[in-house]
Short mmCIF file of C-alpha atoms and ligand atoms in Angstrom, two decimals:
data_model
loop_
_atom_site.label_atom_id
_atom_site.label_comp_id
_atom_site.label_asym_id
_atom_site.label_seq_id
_atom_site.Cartn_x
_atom_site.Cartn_y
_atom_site.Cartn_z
CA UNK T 1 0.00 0.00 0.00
CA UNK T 2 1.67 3.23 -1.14
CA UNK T 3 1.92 5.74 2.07
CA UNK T 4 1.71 9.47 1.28
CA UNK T 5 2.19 12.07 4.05
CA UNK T 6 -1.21 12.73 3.57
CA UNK T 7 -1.78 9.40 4.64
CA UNK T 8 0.38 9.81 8.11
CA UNK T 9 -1.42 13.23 9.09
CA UNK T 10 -4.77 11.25 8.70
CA UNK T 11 -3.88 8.30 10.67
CA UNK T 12 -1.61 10.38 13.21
CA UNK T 13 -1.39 9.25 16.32
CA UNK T 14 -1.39 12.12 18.96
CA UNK T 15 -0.99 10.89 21.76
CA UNK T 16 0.97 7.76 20.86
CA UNK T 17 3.38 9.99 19.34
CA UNK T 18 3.75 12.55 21.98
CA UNK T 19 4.19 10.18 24.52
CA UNK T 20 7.09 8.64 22.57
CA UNK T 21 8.70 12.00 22.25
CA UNK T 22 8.01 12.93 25.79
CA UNK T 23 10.03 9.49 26.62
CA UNK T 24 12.29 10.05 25.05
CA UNK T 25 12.86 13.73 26.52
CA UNK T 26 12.89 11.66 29.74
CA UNK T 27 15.60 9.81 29.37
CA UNK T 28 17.89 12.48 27.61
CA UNK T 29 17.13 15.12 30.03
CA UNK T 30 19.72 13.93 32.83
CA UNK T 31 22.53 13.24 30.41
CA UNK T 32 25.46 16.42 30.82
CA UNK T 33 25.09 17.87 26.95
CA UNK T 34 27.66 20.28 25.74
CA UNK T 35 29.45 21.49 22.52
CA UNK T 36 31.67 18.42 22.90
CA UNK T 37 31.72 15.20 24.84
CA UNK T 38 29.95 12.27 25.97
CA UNK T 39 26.80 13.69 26.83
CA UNK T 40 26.08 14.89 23.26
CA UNK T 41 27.65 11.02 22.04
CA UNK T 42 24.50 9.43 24.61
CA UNK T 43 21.90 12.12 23.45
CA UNK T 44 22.75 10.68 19.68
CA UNK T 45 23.12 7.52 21.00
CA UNK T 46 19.60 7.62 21.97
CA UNK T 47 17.93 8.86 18.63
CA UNK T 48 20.15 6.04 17.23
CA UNK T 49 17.64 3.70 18.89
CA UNK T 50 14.47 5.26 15.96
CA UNK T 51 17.15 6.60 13.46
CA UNK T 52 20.33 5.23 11.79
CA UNK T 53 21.97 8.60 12.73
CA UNK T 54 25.48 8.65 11.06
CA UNK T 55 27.65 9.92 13.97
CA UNK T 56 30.80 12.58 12.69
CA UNK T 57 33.94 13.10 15.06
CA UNK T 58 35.67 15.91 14.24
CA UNK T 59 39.23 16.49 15.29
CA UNK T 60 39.99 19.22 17.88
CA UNK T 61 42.05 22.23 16.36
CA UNK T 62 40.15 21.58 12.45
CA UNK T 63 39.51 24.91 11.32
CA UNK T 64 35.92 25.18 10.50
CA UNK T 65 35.11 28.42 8.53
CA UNK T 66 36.52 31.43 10.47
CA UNK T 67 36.48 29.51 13.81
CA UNK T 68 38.36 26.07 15.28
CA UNK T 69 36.92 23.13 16.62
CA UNK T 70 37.28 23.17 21.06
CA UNK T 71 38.59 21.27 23.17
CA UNK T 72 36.48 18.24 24.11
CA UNK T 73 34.92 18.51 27.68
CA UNK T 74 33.65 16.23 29.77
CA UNK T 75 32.59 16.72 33.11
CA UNK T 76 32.56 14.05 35.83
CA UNK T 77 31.62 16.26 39.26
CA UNK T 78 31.80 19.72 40.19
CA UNK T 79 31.03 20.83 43.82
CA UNK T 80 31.24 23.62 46.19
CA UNK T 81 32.40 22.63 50.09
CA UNK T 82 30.79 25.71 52.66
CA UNK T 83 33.04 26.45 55.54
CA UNK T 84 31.88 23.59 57.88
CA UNK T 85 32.91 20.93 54.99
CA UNK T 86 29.18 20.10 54.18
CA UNK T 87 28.23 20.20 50.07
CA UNK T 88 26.48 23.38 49.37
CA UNK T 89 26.40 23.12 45.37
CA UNK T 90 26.54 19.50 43.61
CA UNK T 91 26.78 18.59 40.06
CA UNK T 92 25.13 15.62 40.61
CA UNK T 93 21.91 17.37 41.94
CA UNK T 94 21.49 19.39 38.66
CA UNK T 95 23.94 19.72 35.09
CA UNK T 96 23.48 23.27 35.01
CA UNK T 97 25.19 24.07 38.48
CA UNK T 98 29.11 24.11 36.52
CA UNK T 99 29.45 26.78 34.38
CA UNK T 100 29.76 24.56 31.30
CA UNK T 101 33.02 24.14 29.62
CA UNK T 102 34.48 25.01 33.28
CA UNK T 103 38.27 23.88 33.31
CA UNK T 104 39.25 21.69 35.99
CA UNK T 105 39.73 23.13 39.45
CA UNK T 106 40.16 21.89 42.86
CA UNK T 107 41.30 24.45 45.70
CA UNK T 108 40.78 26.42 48.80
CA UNK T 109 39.35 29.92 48.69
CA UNK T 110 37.54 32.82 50.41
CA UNK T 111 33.68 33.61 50.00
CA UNK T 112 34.89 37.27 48.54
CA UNK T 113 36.91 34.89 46.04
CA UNK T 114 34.30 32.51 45.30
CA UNK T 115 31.32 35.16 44.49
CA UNK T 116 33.34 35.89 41.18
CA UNK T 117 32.84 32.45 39.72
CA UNK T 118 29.30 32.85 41.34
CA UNK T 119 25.82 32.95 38.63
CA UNK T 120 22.71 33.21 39.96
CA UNK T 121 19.56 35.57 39.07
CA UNK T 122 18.17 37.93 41.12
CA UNK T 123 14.77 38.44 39.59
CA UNK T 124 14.65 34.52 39.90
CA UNK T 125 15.98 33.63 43.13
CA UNK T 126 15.08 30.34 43.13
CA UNK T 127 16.27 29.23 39.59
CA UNK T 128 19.85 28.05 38.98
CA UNK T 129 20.54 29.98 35.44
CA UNK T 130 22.23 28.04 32.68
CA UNK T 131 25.70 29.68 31.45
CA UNK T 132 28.67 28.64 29.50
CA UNK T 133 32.27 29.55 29.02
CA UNK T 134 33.15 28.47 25.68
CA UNK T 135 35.56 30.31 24.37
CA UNK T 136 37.52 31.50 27.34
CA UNK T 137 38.73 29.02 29.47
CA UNK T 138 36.50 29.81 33.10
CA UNK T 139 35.48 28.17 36.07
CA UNK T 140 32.24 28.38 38.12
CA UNK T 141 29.34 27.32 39.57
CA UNK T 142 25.56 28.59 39.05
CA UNK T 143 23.03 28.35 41.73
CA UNK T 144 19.83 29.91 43.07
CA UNK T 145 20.27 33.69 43.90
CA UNK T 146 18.22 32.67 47.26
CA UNK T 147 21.14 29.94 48.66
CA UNK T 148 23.54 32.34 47.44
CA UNK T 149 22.66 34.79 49.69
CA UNK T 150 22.91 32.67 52.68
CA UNK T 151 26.60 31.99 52.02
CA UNK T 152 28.53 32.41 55.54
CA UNK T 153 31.19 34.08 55.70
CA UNK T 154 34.46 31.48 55.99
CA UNK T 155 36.70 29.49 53.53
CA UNK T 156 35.45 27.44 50.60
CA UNK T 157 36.55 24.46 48.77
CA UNK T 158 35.87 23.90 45.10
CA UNK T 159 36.47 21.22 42.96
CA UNK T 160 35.54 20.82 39.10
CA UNK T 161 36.61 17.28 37.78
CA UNK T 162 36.18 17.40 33.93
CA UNK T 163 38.76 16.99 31.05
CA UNK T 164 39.65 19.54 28.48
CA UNK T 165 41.64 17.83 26.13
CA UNK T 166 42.38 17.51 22.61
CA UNK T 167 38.99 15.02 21.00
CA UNK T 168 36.63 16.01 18.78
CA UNK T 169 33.05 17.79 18.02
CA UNK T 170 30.10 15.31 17.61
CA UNK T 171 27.35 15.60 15.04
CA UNK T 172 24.59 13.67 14.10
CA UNK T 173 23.13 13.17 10.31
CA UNK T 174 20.47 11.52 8.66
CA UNK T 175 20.13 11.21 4.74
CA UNK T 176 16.64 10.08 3.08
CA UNK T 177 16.98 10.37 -0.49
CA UNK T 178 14.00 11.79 -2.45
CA UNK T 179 13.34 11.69 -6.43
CA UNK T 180 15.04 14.96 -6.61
CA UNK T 181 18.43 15.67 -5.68
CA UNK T 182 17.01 19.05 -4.17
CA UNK T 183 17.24 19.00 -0.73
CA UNK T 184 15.18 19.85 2.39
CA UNK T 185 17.63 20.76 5.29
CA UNK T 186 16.32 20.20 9.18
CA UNK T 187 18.52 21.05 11.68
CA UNK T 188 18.43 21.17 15.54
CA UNK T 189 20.81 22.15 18.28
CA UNK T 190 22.20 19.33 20.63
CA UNK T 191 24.30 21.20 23.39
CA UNK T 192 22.30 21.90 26.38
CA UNK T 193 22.29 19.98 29.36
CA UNK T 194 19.19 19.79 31.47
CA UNK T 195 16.94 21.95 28.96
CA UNK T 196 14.22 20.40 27.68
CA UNK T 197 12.33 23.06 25.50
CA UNK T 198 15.36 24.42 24.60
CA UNK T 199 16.55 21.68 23.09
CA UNK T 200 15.19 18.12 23.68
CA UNK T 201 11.99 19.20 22.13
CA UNK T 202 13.99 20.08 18.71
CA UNK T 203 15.84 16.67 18.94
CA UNK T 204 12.41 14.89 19.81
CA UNK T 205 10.41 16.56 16.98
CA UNK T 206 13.18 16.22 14.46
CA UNK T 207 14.04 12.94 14.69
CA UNK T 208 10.21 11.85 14.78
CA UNK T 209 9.84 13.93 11.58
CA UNK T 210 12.46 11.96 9.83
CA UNK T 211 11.41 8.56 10.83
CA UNK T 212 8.00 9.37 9.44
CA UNK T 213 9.36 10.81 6.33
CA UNK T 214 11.49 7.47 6.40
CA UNK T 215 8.03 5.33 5.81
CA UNK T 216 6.69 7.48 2.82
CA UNK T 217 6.18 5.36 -0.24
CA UNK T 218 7.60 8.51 -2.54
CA UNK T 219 9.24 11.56 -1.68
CA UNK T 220 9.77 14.21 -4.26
CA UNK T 221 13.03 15.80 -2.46
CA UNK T 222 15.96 14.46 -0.61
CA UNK T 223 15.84 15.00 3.04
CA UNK T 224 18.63 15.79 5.51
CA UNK T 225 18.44 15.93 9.19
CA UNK T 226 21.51 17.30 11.21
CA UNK T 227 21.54 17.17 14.60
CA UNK T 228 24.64 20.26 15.44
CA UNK T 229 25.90 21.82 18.90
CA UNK T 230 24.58 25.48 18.51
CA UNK T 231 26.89 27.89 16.32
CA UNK T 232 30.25 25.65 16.07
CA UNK T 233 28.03 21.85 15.22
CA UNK T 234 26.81 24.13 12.14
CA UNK T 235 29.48 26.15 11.16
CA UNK T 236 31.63 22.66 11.06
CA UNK T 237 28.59 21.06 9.26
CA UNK T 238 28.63 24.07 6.41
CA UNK T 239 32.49 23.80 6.27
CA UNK T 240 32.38 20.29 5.45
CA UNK T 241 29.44 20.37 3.32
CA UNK T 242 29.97 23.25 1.44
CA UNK T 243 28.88 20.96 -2.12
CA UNK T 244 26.04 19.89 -0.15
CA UNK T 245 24.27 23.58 0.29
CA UNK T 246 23.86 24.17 -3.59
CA UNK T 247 21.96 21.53 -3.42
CA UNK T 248 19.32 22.80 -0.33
CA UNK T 249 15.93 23.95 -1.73
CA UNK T 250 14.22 24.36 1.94
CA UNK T 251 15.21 23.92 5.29
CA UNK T 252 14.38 24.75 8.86
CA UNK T 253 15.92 25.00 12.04
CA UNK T 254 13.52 23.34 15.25
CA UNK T 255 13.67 24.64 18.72
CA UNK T 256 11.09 25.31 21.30
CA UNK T 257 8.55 22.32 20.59
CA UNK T 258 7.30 21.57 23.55
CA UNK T 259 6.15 24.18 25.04
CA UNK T 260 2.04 25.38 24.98
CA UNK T 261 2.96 28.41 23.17
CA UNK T 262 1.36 29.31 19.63
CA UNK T 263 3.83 28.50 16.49
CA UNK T 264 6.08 31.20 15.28
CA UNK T 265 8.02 31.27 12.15
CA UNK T 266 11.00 33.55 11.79
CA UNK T 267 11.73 33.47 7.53
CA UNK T 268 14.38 32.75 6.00
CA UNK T 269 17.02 35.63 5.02
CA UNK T 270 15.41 35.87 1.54
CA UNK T 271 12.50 36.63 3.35
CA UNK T 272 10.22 35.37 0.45
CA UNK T 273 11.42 31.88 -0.33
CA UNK T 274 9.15 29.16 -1.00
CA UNK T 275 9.43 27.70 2.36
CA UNK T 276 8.99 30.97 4.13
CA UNK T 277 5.14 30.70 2.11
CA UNK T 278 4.98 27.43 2.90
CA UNK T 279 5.06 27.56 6.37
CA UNK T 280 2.82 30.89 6.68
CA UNK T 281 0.58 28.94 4.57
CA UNK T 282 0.34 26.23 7.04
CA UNK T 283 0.57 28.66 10.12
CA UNK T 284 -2.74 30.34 8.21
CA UNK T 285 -4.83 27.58 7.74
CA UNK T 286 -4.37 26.00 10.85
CA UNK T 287 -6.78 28.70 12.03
CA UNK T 288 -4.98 28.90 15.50
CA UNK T 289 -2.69 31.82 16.91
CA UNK T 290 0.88 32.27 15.23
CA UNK T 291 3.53 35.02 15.03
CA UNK T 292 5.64 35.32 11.41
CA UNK T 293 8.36 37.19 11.68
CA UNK T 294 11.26 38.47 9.62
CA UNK T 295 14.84 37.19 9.42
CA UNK T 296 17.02 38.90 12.36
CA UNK T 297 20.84 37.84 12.60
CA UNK T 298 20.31 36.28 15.94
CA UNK T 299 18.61 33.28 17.11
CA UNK T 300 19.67 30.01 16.45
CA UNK T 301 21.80 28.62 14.03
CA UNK T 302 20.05 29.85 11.03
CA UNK T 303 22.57 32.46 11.52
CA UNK T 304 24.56 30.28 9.80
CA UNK T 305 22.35 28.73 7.21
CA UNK T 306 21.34 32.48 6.33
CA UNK T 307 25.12 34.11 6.60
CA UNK T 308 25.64 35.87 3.51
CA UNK T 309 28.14 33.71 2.14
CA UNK T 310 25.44 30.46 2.06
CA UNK T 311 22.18 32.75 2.07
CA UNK T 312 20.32 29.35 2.06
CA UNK T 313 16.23 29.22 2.35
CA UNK T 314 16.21 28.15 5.65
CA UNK T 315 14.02 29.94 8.37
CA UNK T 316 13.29 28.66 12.45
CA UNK T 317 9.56 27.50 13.13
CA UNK T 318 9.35 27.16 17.13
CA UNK T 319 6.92 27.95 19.76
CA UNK T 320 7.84 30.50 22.08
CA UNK T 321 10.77 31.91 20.26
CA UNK T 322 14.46 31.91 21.48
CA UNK T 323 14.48 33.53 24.40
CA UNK T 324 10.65 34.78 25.15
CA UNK T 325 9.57 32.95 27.71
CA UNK T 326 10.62 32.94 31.83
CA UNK T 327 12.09 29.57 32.20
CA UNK T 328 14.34 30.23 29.30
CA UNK T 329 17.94 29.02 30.23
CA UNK T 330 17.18 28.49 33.77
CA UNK T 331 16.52 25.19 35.38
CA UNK T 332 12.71 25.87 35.00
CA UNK T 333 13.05 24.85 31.17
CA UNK T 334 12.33 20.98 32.62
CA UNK T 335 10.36 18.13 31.82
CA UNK T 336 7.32 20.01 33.33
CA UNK T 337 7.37 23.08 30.79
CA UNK T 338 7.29 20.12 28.15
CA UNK T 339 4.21 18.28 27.49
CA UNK T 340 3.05 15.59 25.10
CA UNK T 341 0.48 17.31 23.33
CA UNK T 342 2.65 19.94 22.63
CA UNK T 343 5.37 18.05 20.46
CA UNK T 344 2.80 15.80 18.90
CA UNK T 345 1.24 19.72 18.01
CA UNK T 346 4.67 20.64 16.65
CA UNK T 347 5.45 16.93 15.14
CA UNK T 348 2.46 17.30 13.44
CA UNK T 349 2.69 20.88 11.60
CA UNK T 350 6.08 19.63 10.68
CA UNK T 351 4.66 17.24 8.79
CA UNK T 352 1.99 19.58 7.30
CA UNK T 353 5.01 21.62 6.03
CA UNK T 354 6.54 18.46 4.17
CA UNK T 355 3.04 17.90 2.72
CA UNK T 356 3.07 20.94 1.40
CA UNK T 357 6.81 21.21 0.19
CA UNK T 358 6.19 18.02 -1.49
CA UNK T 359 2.57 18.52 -2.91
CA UNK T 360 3.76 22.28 -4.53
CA UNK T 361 4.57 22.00 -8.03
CA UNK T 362 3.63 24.07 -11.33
CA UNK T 363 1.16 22.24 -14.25
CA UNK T 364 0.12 23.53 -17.22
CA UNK T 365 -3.50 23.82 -18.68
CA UNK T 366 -3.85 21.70 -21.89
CA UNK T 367 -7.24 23.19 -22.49
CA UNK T 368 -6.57 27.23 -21.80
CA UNK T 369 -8.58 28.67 -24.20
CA UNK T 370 -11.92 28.92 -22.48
CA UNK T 371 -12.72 26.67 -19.61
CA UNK T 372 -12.92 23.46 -20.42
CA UNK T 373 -16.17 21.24 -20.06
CA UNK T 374 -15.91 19.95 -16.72
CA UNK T 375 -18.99 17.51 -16.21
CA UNK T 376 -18.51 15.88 -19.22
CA UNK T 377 -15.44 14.99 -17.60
CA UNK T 378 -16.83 14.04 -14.19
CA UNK T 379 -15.13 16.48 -12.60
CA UNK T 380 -17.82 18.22 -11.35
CA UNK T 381 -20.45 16.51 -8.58
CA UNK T 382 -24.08 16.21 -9.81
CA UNK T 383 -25.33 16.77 -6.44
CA UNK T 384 -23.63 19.45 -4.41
CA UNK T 385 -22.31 17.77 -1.15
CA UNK T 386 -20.19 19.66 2.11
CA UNK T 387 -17.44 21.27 0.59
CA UNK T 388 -18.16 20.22 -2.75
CA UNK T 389 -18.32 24.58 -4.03
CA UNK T 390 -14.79 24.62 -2.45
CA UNK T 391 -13.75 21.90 -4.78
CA UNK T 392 -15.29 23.37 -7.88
CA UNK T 393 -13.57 26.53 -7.34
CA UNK T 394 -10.18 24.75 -6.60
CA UNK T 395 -10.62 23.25 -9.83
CA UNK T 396 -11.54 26.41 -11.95
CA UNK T 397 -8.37 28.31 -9.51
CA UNK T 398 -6.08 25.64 -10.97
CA UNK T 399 -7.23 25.55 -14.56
CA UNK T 400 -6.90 29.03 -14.52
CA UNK T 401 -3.29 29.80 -12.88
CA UNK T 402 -1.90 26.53 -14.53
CA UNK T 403 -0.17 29.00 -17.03
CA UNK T 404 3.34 27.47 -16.44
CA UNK T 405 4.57 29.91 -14.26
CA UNK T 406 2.12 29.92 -10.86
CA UNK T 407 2.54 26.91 -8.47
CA UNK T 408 -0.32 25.30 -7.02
CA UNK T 409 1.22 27.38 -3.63
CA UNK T 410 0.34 30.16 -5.84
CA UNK T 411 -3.33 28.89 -6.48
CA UNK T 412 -3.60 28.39 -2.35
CA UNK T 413 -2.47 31.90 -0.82
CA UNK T 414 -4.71 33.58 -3.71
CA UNK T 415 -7.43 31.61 -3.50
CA UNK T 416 -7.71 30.69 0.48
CA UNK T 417 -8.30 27.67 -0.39
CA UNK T 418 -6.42 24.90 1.63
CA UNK T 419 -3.70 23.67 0.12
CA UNK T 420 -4.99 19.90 0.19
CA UNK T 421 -8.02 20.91 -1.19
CA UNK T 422 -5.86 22.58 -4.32
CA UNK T 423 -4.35 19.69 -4.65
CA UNK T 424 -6.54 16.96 -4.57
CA UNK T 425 -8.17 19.48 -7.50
CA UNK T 426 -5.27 19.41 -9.63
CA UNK T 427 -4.63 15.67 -9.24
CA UNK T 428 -8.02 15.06 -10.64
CA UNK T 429 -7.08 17.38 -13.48
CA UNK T 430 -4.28 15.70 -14.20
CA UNK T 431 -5.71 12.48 -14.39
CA UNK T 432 -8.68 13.61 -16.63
CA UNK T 433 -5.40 14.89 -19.33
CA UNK T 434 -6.30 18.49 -18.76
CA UNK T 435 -3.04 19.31 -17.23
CA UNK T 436 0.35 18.18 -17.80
CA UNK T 437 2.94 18.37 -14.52
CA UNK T 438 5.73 20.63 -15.17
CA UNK T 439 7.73 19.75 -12.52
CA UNK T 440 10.22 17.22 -12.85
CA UNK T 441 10.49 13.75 -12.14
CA UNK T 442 6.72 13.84 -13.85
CA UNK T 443 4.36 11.87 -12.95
CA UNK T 444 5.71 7.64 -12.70
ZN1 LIG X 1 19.61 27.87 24.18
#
């Protein structure tokens, strides 16, 4: 039996599938994520168990672009002794309480000495914040402003165990080929400890996505899924596929899945690429709440995808975006800010994207001069039936942009029709011979 996406959104499995995601959010959540190491090795190790992720090591000290692959750190316990030798501040209680990418440490020191390796929020007191170091070698610890400010007075003894040594930077990829050599690039950060919007959603969602995709009978375009540390996992992946980005037609970057916000789509650079329609398109006739916004040089890593020297079509569709919401990079972004219904939600308009991606393509009219007759043809419904108008109009909206250059996207943003509806219309056109596909591979 031939399985169209179509087919998956109608049989799709809500809460089967959001409970599979939020699993597997479960088990990834405790695991100590970085730009290097083990954690991110486990976290890919995991996805390996729905995906045949190809894993890519690459050596400390390659230069990648205008930057260099780090150090490889891995972190084994980091705690803070208060003056009467008790453990005030344990690594093992929570990931984000060492500064990540914290260099190894282990001494005796004053509280007035301490407080500068100190992070902790003040307008949160009772969150411990999530910060890094990456690119200048740092120690330090990051705790609730409230414990913080019951630190006696006295001396302290720290201790960061971890390795900074020459390794290498992990990645993850996953290659479906399509009938096309075009591309559709997902991508999705893999560095944060302990976050699970802000970043186990994205890993959940995409690798979902590309399972399902992995069960379609026929895809028109070639998928690829990369799963990159934030900035440096994509800069390395650009730098080493470089051949690889003439070929991307579309592509998105997932974050922020999981959370009950509304969708919001920040376009690509281009700013009117076909995916930035596509996914307003969807965003539109969902007929819920969503935010489209422009391309800004900030964010996550389509930064890189859309740097001037790649300018690829690639925008961000999240939730809440980077950033927006209170427990963002702070140990409230937990398993309890994520919730099933939400990633199925996001899984699911993922996969009304691809539908869309894969269902747009341009036809021609065979029969333009005057409309042709459509009842002889049995294209239109002797007895009007719910939604039947809708369809006669998608089929006289197709006939009539079917001119070679407007694509049946075209037909849906200027007709309001849904896009499934404008398709299913111009498949029945095309099998009646009164259009001919334009798009290549044509119709097996
Ligand atoms: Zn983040």
């Amino acid at each position: 039996m031939e399985i169209t996406i179509a087919q998956l959104l109608a049989d799709f499995d809500s809460a089967g599938s959001g409970s599979d995601m939020y699993r597997f959010a479960e088990r990834a959540y405790p695991l100590c994520r970085s730009l290097t190491g083990d954690g991110v090795r486990e976290t890919l190790g995991l996805i390996q168990e729905t995906l045949p992720l190809e894993i890519h090591e690459v050596p400390t000290g390659t230069p990648v672009l205008d930057w260099t692959v780090p150090k490889e750190w891995n972190l084994k316990r980091a705690w803070i002794k208060g003056p009467g030798g008790e453990i005030l501040v344990d690594s093992r209680d929570h990931n984000l309480h060492v500064l990540g990418y914290s260099v190894p440490v282990r001494q005796k020191l004053s509280l007035e000495d301490l407080q500068e390796h100190l992070y902790s929020l003040e307008e949160q007191p009772d969150v411990i914040p999530y910060r890094t170091s990456y690119y200048r070698e740092n120690w330090g610890f990051c705790l609730p402003h409230r414990l913080r400010e019951t630190l006696p007075e006295g001396e302290y003894e720290v201790c960061v165990e971890a390795t900074l040594d020459h390794g290498s930077l992990t990645y993850g990829e996953f290659f479906l080929p399509g009938e096309s050599q075009q591309e559709v690039l997902l991508s999705t950060h893999c560095c944060h400890p302990s976050l699970a919007n802000d970043n186990l959603s994205g890993l959940a969602v995409v690798s979902r996505l590309a399972a399902a995709l992995g069960t379609v009978s026929r895809r028109r375009y070639s998928y690829r899924f990369v799963f990159v540390p934030g900035t440096i996992g994509s800069i390395t992946w650009l730098a080493k596929n470089e051949d690889t980005t003439a070929r991307v037609s579309h592509g998105l970057v997932a974050a922020n899945l999981g959370d009950s916000g509304p969708f919001h789509y920040k376009k690509s650079r281009q700013g009117d690429a076909e995916i930035d329609r596509v996914v307003s398109l969807v965003l539109r006739e969902s007929g819920r709440d969503y935010g489209v916004e422009d391309f800004v040089p900030f964010g996550y890593d389509e930064r890189q995808y859309c740097s001037p020297g790649f300018d690829l079509p690639v925008g961000s569709l999240t939730r809440t975006p980077y950033g927006r919401y209170a427990e963002y990079h702070t140990s409230r972004d937990d398993l309890s800010l994520v919730q099933p219904k939400f990633l199925a939600g996001s899984l699911r308009t993922y996969l009304e994207v691809m539908a869309v991606l894969e269902g747009n393509t341009r036809a021609l009219n065979l029969n333009p001069k005057g409309e042709p007759q459509l009842g002889r043809r049995g294209l239109y419904r002797a007895v009007g039936g719910e939604g039947s108008r809708e369809r006669e109009l998608a089929l006289l909206w197709v006939l009539n942009l079917s001119d070679g250059s407007h694509s049946l996207l075209d037909v849906a943003e200027r007709s309001g029709i849904p896009f499934a509806t404008v398709r299913a219309s111009a498949d029945a056109l095309l099998a009646a011979g009164l259009l001919r596909n334009l798009d290549p591979p044509e119709e097996v």
